[in-house]
Amino acid sequence: MSVFPEARNVNDAPTGLRVTVKGTLHPAEQIARGAAFELFSTVEEDGFRRVSRAGAPAPFHRFVHASEVEGVSVGGHAQPGLGVLGDGTPEDPLDAPLMVPLSRGIRWTDVHKAAQNPAYRDDPMLAGIRRTASIRRGTRMIKALSAGQIAGYLRGWLPYGFCYREYDVAHLRTPADLMLLRTDGEAGRGVPEVVYALRWRASSPDDYEIPAGAEQSGLREVPPHDRVGAPVLGTGFTPSERHLIPEFVTRDMADLPMPANAALIAYTSDGTEVVLYTYQPEQRGWLRMVGPQWRHLVTGIPEIPPDQEYLPVGDAVRSTILVGTYGEREYEAVADLPGGFRVLAMTRAARYPVENVSRRAAFGRWRGVLCQVLHTDSGWTRLRLARPDADAIARLGAQCYERGVYEVWAPAGELSDHETVTVPYPPA
């Protein structure tokens, strides 16, 4: 006897995995280790779009989050082990789902409406829901990028600013859906053929903050003419008409060290995910992963040769590093998660595991405003505001380069309290 609800319009597309959504059984493929599913249909149903890629098991498809799935089966048998359990809980312990306590008095529409209203930024119920979306060591993070931004990472940028857990946005696969996660202010200017993203694993939950509460209140008050991208609501959720998506920022808007095997990826118009480059910390560069079939996705990145297989980033751009101890000596380290941290060394034999890992970066104050020191050139220092607000932005004449990120050049001699800050990571 089937454990699923009475199914209707069951499709016969050639795939063994099937999921039930809103009482309907669909052939499906799991995405992001079961955080989302791609559903297929032989007919054009509500929410389904025609598949453009060759080899798809059915002519129409749509993407849904695991939380929308009512049941999973293979060959007609209940299958709790394909990424999600029967109640939608992910198998990966690094992906804690967002928990919303729905009841007769609290409907999903009420929660979504509150999450989109800055007046509810101090609501205890909303804060409790937001805290359930937690980051752990090894949690996969993602940041949507424009072509210009991905070029910056290929030249040496580090993760910073607004970002998301991959688990929460795994169902957003097409450029049209991913536009709401962009930080470059391009939303509303047409949907591109491809959206890029940076994906990496979190080294420590202490590297991230929820853009809500008193410490993050400044971004809520920034006027529209001084910001780029969507407004910061202060509830901890990104602005969206349909989705409930918890958002994060890197602590103090600072750069984070780039972990090993971080990936620069592309999402095409039919939801295909293509890994373009992976980060190789020992070589300090990005290794191209795509072949001729997807080379056109690299061609769209400005000033990046599409036929170059390795793109070095050098040492000068690293404003933040990891350090760790081995044998009572300190070494530069690299996060190689989920395995742990090791010495950054060219030879495999010297890649010892390290202890007491810390993140190290330079901070200072200019005109009384706390900033991260990004780099110095010819007596001038590039600064990024750690806690931007309308007053600090005006006082420094800082410019907004992406959502929530404000930078400015300052005379190096005018910097005060210039110091290297070491942030220790807690034990795993």
Short mmCIF file of C-alpha atoms in Angstrom, two decimals:
data_model
loop_
_atom_site.label_atom_id
_atom_site.label_comp_id
_atom_site.label_asym_id
_atom_site.label_seq_id
_atom_site.Cartn_x
_atom_site.Cartn_y
_atom_site.Cartn_z
CA MET A 1 0.00 0.00 0.00
CA SER A 2 1.37 3.42 -0.97
CA VAL A 3 2.36 5.86 1.77
CA PHE A 4 1.65 8.84 -0.51
CA PRO A 5 -1.61 10.74 -1.06
CA GLU A 6 -3.90 9.84 -3.89
CA ALA A 7 -1.93 10.90 -7.00
CA ARG A 8 -3.33 12.42 -10.14
CA ASN A 9 -1.81 13.14 -13.56
CA VAL A 10 1.03 10.73 -12.90
CA ASN A 11 3.60 11.11 -15.66
CA ASP A 12 5.49 8.28 -17.30
CA ALA A 13 8.77 10.05 -18.01
CA PRO A 14 11.80 7.74 -17.73
CA THR A 15 13.17 8.48 -14.26
CA GLY A 16 13.09 6.21 -11.21
CA LEU A 17 12.78 8.94 -8.58
CA ARG A 18 9.32 10.40 -7.95
CA VAL A 19 8.14 13.01 -5.49
CA THR A 20 4.70 14.11 -4.38
CA VAL A 21 3.95 17.83 -4.36
CA LYS A 22 0.43 19.10 -3.57
CA GLY A 23 -0.94 15.60 -3.94
CA THR A 24 0.53 15.05 -7.41
CA LEU A 25 3.23 12.49 -8.14
CA HIS A 26 5.99 13.68 -10.49
CA PRO A 27 9.15 12.15 -11.95
CA ALA A 28 12.00 14.12 -10.45
CA GLU A 29 15.72 14.58 -9.96
CA GLN A 30 17.20 15.78 -6.70
CA ILE A 31 19.33 18.92 -6.54
CA ALA A 32 21.95 20.01 -4.00
CA ARG A 33 21.87 16.68 -2.17
CA GLY A 34 18.10 16.77 -1.81
CA ALA A 35 17.68 20.42 -0.79
CA ALA A 36 15.49 20.85 -3.89
CA PHE A 37 13.99 18.81 -6.71
CA GLU A 38 13.47 19.29 -10.41
CA LEU A 39 10.00 18.00 -11.31
CA PHE A 40 9.10 16.81 -14.80
CA SER A 41 5.81 16.60 -16.62
CA THR A 42 4.64 15.37 -20.01
CA VAL A 43 2.01 18.13 -20.09
CA GLU A 44 2.22 21.87 -19.44
CA GLU A 45 0.88 22.16 -15.90
CA ASP A 46 0.70 25.21 -13.68
CA GLY A 47 4.22 26.45 -12.84
CA PHE A 48 5.92 24.18 -15.39
CA ARG A 49 8.03 25.51 -18.24
CA ARG A 50 9.33 23.83 -21.34
CA VAL A 51 12.75 22.21 -20.98
CA SER A 52 15.26 23.46 -23.56
CA ARG A 53 18.17 21.13 -22.80
CA ALA A 54 18.63 17.87 -24.64
CA GLY A 55 18.17 14.58 -22.84
CA ALA A 56 15.57 15.81 -20.33
CA PRO A 57 13.20 13.00 -19.24
CA ALA A 58 10.08 15.06 -20.07
CA PRO A 59 9.27 18.22 -22.07
CA PHE A 60 8.22 20.37 -19.08
CA HIS A 61 9.83 21.03 -15.70
CA ARG A 62 9.81 23.17 -12.57
CA PHE A 63 11.96 23.44 -9.44
CA VAL A 64 10.68 23.08 -5.87
CA HIS A 65 12.33 23.25 -2.47
CA ALA A 66 12.50 20.11 -0.32
CA SER A 67 10.13 21.73 2.17
CA GLU A 68 7.37 21.57 -0.48
CA VAL A 69 7.79 17.83 -0.99
CA GLU A 70 5.22 15.56 0.67
CA GLY A 71 6.85 12.24 -0.19
CA VAL A 72 9.76 10.62 -2.04
CA SER A 73 9.72 7.21 -3.72
CA VAL A 74 11.82 5.05 -6.01
CA GLY A 75 10.05 2.34 -7.99
CA GLY A 76 6.86 2.96 -6.01
CA HIS A 77 8.52 2.40 -2.63
CA ALA A 78 8.92 5.10 0.01
CA GLN A 79 12.50 6.35 0.03
CA PRO A 80 13.45 8.50 3.03
CA GLY A 81 17.17 8.46 2.23
CA LEU A 82 17.39 10.50 -0.98
CA GLY A 83 18.53 13.79 0.45
CA VAL A 84 15.43 14.38 2.59
CA LEU A 85 13.51 12.46 5.17
CA GLY A 86 9.77 12.00 4.99
CA ASP A 87 9.14 15.29 6.82
CA GLY A 88 11.46 17.29 4.55
CA THR A 89 14.39 17.29 6.99
CA PRO A 90 17.73 17.13 5.11
CA GLU A 91 20.05 14.22 5.71
CA ASP A 92 23.11 16.47 5.65
CA PRO A 93 23.58 17.59 9.29
CA LEU A 94 25.22 20.79 8.03
CA ASP A 95 21.90 21.94 6.57
CA ALA A 96 19.47 22.83 9.36
CA PRO A 97 16.11 23.69 7.76
CA LEU A 98 14.24 26.91 8.46
CA MET A 99 11.51 25.97 10.94
CA VAL A 100 8.22 27.89 10.83
CA PRO A 101 5.71 27.05 13.62
CA LEU A 102 2.49 27.15 11.61
CA SER A 103 -0.89 26.72 13.30
CA ARG A 104 -4.49 27.82 12.93
CA GLY A 105 -3.48 31.18 14.32
CA ILE A 106 -0.19 31.51 12.41
CA ARG A 107 -0.40 30.96 8.67
CA TRP A 108 2.48 30.89 6.23
CA THR A 109 1.16 34.02 4.53
CA ASP A 110 1.24 35.84 7.88
CA VAL A 111 4.86 34.84 8.48
CA HIS A 112 5.88 35.86 4.96
CA LYS A 113 4.12 39.21 5.28
CA ALA A 114 5.88 39.92 8.58
CA ALA A 115 9.27 38.92 7.13
CA GLN A 116 8.79 41.51 4.37
CA ASN A 117 7.78 44.32 6.74
CA PRO A 118 10.54 46.33 8.51
CA ALA A 119 8.04 47.08 11.29
CA TYR A 120 8.40 43.44 12.42
CA ARG A 121 12.20 43.53 12.71
CA ASP A 122 11.96 43.19 16.53
CA ASP A 123 9.14 40.64 16.54
CA PRO A 124 10.15 37.73 18.86
CA MET A 125 8.33 35.10 16.79
CA LEU A 126 10.05 36.19 13.58
CA ALA A 127 13.42 36.30 15.35
CA GLY A 128 12.88 32.76 16.64
CA ILE A 129 12.08 31.50 13.14
CA ARG A 130 15.16 33.26 11.74
CA ARG A 131 17.49 31.68 14.28
CA THR A 132 16.57 28.17 13.10
CA ALA A 133 18.46 28.81 9.84
CA SER A 134 21.89 28.27 11.35
CA ILE A 135 25.37 28.08 9.85
CA ARG A 136 27.79 25.38 10.97
CA ARG A 137 31.36 24.60 10.02
CA GLY A 138 31.17 23.21 6.49
CA THR A 139 27.75 24.66 5.60
CA ARG A 140 27.61 25.44 1.90
CA MET A 141 27.20 29.17 1.23
CA ILE A 142 26.37 30.89 -2.03
CA LYS A 143 26.42 34.40 -3.45
CA ALA A 144 24.83 35.33 -6.79
CA LEU A 145 27.12 37.35 -9.08
CA SER A 146 27.06 39.42 -12.23
CA ALA A 147 29.59 38.82 -15.00
CA GLY A 148 31.62 41.76 -13.70
CA GLN A 149 31.63 40.42 -10.16
CA ILE A 150 32.74 36.95 -11.22
CA ALA A 151 35.65 38.60 -13.05
CA GLY A 152 36.60 40.22 -9.75
CA TYR A 153 36.72 36.88 -7.97
CA LEU A 154 38.82 35.39 -10.74
CA ARG A 155 41.30 38.23 -10.11
CA GLY A 156 41.43 37.64 -6.38
CA TRP A 157 38.37 38.92 -4.53
CA LEU A 158 37.43 37.04 -1.36
CA PRO A 159 33.94 36.17 -0.05
CA TYR A 160 32.28 39.19 1.59
CA GLY A 161 28.97 40.95 2.05
CA PHE A 162 25.50 39.48 1.62
CA CYS A 163 25.21 35.74 1.04
CA TYR A 164 22.91 32.75 1.59
CA ARG A 165 22.99 29.15 2.64
CA GLU A 166 22.80 27.00 -0.46
CA TYR A 167 20.15 24.86 1.20
CA ASP A 168 17.72 27.81 1.43
CA VAL A 169 18.01 28.84 -2.23
CA ALA A 170 18.65 25.50 -3.98
CA HIS A 171 15.27 25.73 -5.73
CA LEU A 172 16.20 29.05 -7.36
CA ARG A 173 17.94 27.73 -10.45
CA THR A 174 17.09 30.00 -13.36
CA PRO A 175 18.39 33.54 -13.99
CA ALA A 176 14.83 34.86 -13.54
CA ASP A 177 14.65 33.36 -10.05
CA LEU A 178 18.21 34.15 -9.05
CA MET A 179 17.88 37.86 -9.87
CA LEU A 180 16.39 38.51 -6.43
CA LEU A 181 19.67 37.32 -4.84
CA ARG A 182 21.87 39.62 -6.92
CA THR A 183 23.70 42.35 -5.02
CA ASP A 184 24.75 44.52 -7.98
CA GLY A 185 21.50 46.43 -8.49
CA GLU A 186 20.61 44.86 -11.84
CA ALA A 187 17.18 43.63 -10.72
CA GLY A 188 14.44 45.12 -12.85
CA ARG A 189 16.73 45.71 -15.83
CA GLY A 190 15.86 42.54 -17.70
CA VAL A 191 16.74 38.90 -17.12
CA PRO A 192 20.15 37.81 -18.45
CA GLU A 193 20.78 34.52 -20.20
CA VAL A 194 23.05 33.38 -17.37
CA VAL A 195 23.59 34.22 -13.70
CA TYR A 196 26.88 33.43 -11.99
CA ALA A 197 27.54 32.50 -8.37
CA LEU A 198 30.30 31.82 -5.87
CA ARG A 199 29.82 28.72 -3.70
CA TRP A 200 32.01 27.87 -0.72
CA ARG A 201 31.88 26.14 2.67
CA ALA A 202 31.68 28.19 5.85
CA SER A 203 34.79 27.93 8.02
CA SER A 204 33.07 29.14 11.18
CA PRO A 205 29.58 30.35 12.14
CA ASP A 206 31.30 33.31 13.79
CA ASP A 207 32.23 34.63 10.34
CA TYR A 208 28.59 35.51 9.62
CA GLU A 209 25.91 37.78 11.03
CA ILE A 210 22.16 38.12 10.56
CA PRO A 211 21.36 41.56 9.07
CA ALA A 212 18.86 42.30 11.82
CA GLY A 213 18.92 43.77 15.31
CA ALA A 214 20.56 46.84 16.77
CA GLU A 215 24.08 46.17 15.44
CA GLN A 216 22.80 46.00 11.85
CA SER A 217 20.29 48.84 12.13
CA GLY A 218 22.38 51.29 10.08
CA LEU A 219 21.72 49.68 6.69
CA ARG A 220 17.96 49.96 7.20
CA GLU A 221 18.20 53.74 7.37
CA VAL A 222 20.36 54.31 4.27
CA PRO A 223 18.36 56.37 1.74
CA PRO A 224 17.65 54.87 -1.70
CA HIS A 225 20.04 57.20 -3.54
CA ASP A 226 22.94 55.91 -1.40
CA ARG A 227 22.35 52.19 -1.84
CA VAL A 228 22.63 49.51 -4.53
CA GLY A 229 20.32 46.55 -4.81
CA ALA A 230 17.31 45.67 -2.71
CA PRO A 231 16.68 47.48 0.59
CA VAL A 232 17.71 45.81 3.85
CA LEU A 233 14.49 45.04 5.71
CA GLY A 234 16.08 44.36 9.07
CA THR A 235 14.04 41.19 9.60
CA GLY A 236 16.84 38.88 8.49
CA PHE A 237 14.99 37.87 5.32
CA THR A 238 15.64 39.01 1.77
CA PRO A 239 12.94 41.01 -0.05
CA SER A 240 10.79 38.59 -2.07
CA GLU A 241 7.16 38.45 -3.14
CA ARG A 242 7.01 34.63 -3.01
CA HIS A 243 9.89 33.20 -1.01
CA LEU A 244 10.97 33.17 2.63
CA ILE A 245 14.77 33.31 2.34
CA PRO A 246 17.05 33.94 5.33
CA GLU A 247 20.03 36.13 4.44
CA PHE A 248 23.45 36.61 6.00
CA VAL A 249 26.33 39.08 5.84
CA THR A 250 29.98 38.42 6.56
CA ARG A 251 30.89 39.75 10.00
CA ASP A 252 31.79 43.45 9.84
CA MET A 253 31.32 43.19 6.05
CA ALA A 254 34.86 41.83 6.04
CA ASP A 255 36.59 39.58 3.53
CA LEU A 256 36.78 35.91 4.47
CA PRO A 257 39.62 33.58 3.44
CA MET A 258 38.80 31.61 0.29
CA PRO A 259 38.44 27.90 1.20
CA ALA A 260 39.84 25.09 -0.91
CA ASN A 261 37.55 23.88 -3.70
CA ALA A 262 35.32 26.95 -3.66
CA ALA A 263 33.53 27.08 -7.01
CA LEU A 264 32.48 29.74 -9.49
CA ILE A 265 29.36 28.44 -11.20
CA ALA A 266 26.82 29.47 -13.82
CA TYR A 267 23.07 28.90 -14.04
CA THR A 268 21.58 28.85 -17.52
CA SER A 269 18.06 29.75 -18.62
CA ASP A 270 16.80 26.17 -18.19
CA GLY A 271 18.25 25.80 -14.68
CA THR A 272 21.39 23.86 -15.59
CA GLU A 273 24.22 24.34 -13.10
CA VAL A 274 27.71 24.49 -14.64
CA VAL A 275 30.89 24.59 -12.55
CA LEU A 276 33.21 27.02 -14.34
CA TYR A 277 36.22 27.23 -12.00
CA THR A 278 37.39 25.75 -8.70
CA TYR A 279 39.82 27.41 -6.31
CA GLN A 280 43.23 25.80 -5.76
CA PRO A 281 44.75 27.42 -2.64
CA GLU A 282 48.29 25.98 -3.02
CA GLN A 283 48.54 27.41 -6.54
CA ARG A 284 46.69 30.59 -5.48
CA GLY A 285 44.44 30.51 -8.49
CA TRP A 286 41.33 29.25 -10.22
CA LEU A 287 41.32 26.12 -12.37
CA ARG A 288 38.91 26.13 -15.31
CA MET A 289 36.58 23.12 -15.26
CA VAL A 290 34.38 23.63 -18.34
CA GLY A 291 35.01 22.17 -21.78
CA PRO A 292 33.99 23.40 -25.25
CA GLN A 293 30.26 22.77 -24.65
CA TRP A 294 30.06 25.53 -22.01
CA ARG A 295 32.91 27.76 -23.15
CA HIS A 296 30.42 30.45 -24.22
CA LEU A 297 29.53 30.97 -20.54
CA VAL A 298 33.14 31.97 -19.86
CA THR A 299 33.24 34.20 -22.94
CA GLY A 300 30.70 36.50 -21.30
CA ILE A 301 33.04 37.32 -18.40
CA PRO A 302 34.82 40.64 -19.11
CA GLU A 303 38.61 40.62 -19.61
CA ILE A 304 38.93 36.91 -18.81
CA PRO A 305 40.46 34.76 -21.60
CA PRO A 306 38.00 31.88 -22.18
CA ASP A 307 40.80 29.52 -23.30
CA GLN A 308 43.00 30.08 -20.24
CA GLU A 309 42.91 26.99 -18.02
CA TYR A 310 44.48 28.52 -14.91
CA LEU A 311 44.01 32.03 -13.55
CA PRO A 312 46.44 33.02 -10.77
CA VAL A 313 45.35 35.63 -8.22
CA GLY A 314 48.71 36.25 -6.51
CA ASP A 315 49.37 37.31 -2.90
CA ALA A 316 48.83 41.06 -2.89
CA VAL A 317 45.03 40.87 -2.97
CA ARG A 318 44.63 38.72 0.16
CA SER A 319 43.33 41.14 2.78
CA THR A 320 42.40 38.26 5.10
CA ILE A 321 44.24 35.03 5.89
CA LEU A 322 43.82 31.94 8.05
CA VAL A 323 46.52 30.97 10.53
CA GLY A 324 46.89 27.84 12.62
CA THR A 325 49.40 26.08 14.83
CA TYR A 326 51.22 22.81 14.23
CA GLY A 327 53.95 21.59 16.54
CA GLU A 328 53.81 24.88 18.52
CA ARG A 329 54.60 26.88 15.38
CA GLU A 330 52.22 29.14 13.49
CA TYR A 331 51.57 28.61 9.78
CA GLU A 332 49.29 30.08 7.19
CA ALA A 333 46.38 27.69 6.88
CA VAL A 334 43.62 26.79 4.47
CA ALA A 335 40.10 25.54 5.13
CA ASP A 336 39.66 22.18 3.42
CA LEU A 337 36.14 21.42 4.55
CA PRO A 338 34.32 19.41 5.67
CA GLY A 339 37.57 17.66 6.57
CA GLY A 340 39.17 20.48 8.57
CA PHE A 341 42.07 22.93 8.36
CA ARG A 342 45.62 22.26 7.23
CA VAL A 343 48.91 23.98 6.54
CA LEU A 344 48.94 25.87 3.23
CA ALA A 345 51.78 24.02 1.46
CA MET A 346 52.62 23.09 -2.10
CA THR A 347 53.68 19.53 -1.28
CA ARG A 348 51.14 16.99 -0.05
CA ALA A 349 53.51 15.67 2.63
CA ALA A 350 53.64 19.10 4.28
CA ARG A 351 49.86 19.63 4.46
CA TYR A 352 49.65 18.87 8.17
CA PRO A 353 46.39 19.41 10.05
CA VAL A 354 46.52 22.56 12.18
CA GLU A 355 44.98 23.51 15.49
CA ASN A 356 43.83 26.75 17.06
CA VAL A 357 42.70 28.22 13.74
CA SER A 358 42.10 31.98 13.49
CA ARG A 359 41.11 34.53 10.86
CA ARG A 360 43.42 37.53 10.64
CA ALA A 361 42.68 40.88 8.99
CA ALA A 362 43.59 44.56 9.39
CA PHE A 363 41.13 47.16 10.68
CA GLY A 364 41.38 50.85 11.44
CA ARG A 365 39.38 54.03 11.88
CA TRP A 366 39.13 56.97 9.56
CA ARG A 367 37.25 60.02 10.80
CA GLY A 368 36.01 57.87 13.66
CA VAL A 369 34.47 55.16 11.44
CA LEU A 370 35.59 51.52 11.82
CA CYS A 371 36.72 49.99 8.51
CA GLN A 372 38.54 46.95 7.21
CA VAL A 373 41.84 47.84 5.57
CA LEU A 374 41.78 46.17 2.17
CA HIS A 375 45.11 47.34 0.74
CA THR A 376 47.47 50.32 0.54
CA ASP A 377 48.93 51.91 -2.59
CA SER A 378 51.16 55.01 -2.88
CA GLY A 379 50.17 56.46 0.46
CA TRP A 380 46.45 55.78 0.04
CA THR A 381 44.47 53.06 1.78
CA ARG A 382 41.38 51.26 0.49
CA LEU A 383 38.78 50.92 3.25
CA ARG A 384 35.46 49.07 3.60
CA LEU A 385 32.99 50.30 6.20
CA ALA A 386 32.40 47.64 8.89
CA ARG A 387 29.06 49.06 10.12
CA PRO A 388 27.74 51.33 7.38
CA ASP A 389 25.01 53.81 8.18
CA ALA A 390 23.82 57.04 6.59
CA ASP A 391 25.99 59.25 8.83
CA ALA A 392 29.21 57.26 8.30
CA ILE A 393 28.66 57.05 4.55
CA ALA A 394 28.23 60.82 4.31
CA ARG A 395 31.17 61.56 6.65
CA LEU A 396 33.59 59.44 4.60
CA GLY A 397 32.09 60.07 1.17
CA ALA A 398 31.98 56.29 0.72
CA GLN A 399 30.55 54.75 -2.42
CA CYS A 400 28.22 51.75 -2.54
CA TYR A 401 29.66 49.05 -4.82
CA GLU A 402 27.07 46.38 -4.09
CA ARG A 403 24.26 45.79 -1.65
CA GLY A 404 25.45 46.80 1.82
CA VAL A 405 29.10 47.25 0.81
CA TYR A 406 30.64 50.73 1.02
CA GLU A 407 34.27 51.50 0.24
CA VAL A 408 36.47 54.57 0.04
CA TRP A 409 40.10 55.63 -0.49
CA ALA A 410 41.70 57.45 2.46
CA PRO A 411 45.15 58.98 3.06
CA ALA A 412 47.12 56.30 4.89
CA GLY A 413 48.50 58.87 7.35
CA GLU A 414 45.02 59.78 8.56
CA LEU A 415 44.16 56.25 9.69
CA SER A 416 43.93 55.72 13.45
CA ASP A 417 43.73 52.56 15.57
CA HIS A 418 45.28 50.63 12.69
CA GLU A 419 45.77 47.08 13.95
CA THR A 420 45.70 43.47 12.87
CA VAL A 421 42.69 41.73 14.40
CA THR A 422 42.81 37.99 15.07
CA VAL A 423 39.46 36.21 15.35
CA PRO A 424 39.87 32.68 16.80
CA TYR A 425 37.60 29.96 15.48
CA PRO A 426 35.81 27.83 18.08
CA PRO A 427 36.62 24.10 18.19
CA ALA A 428 34.52 21.92 15.90
#
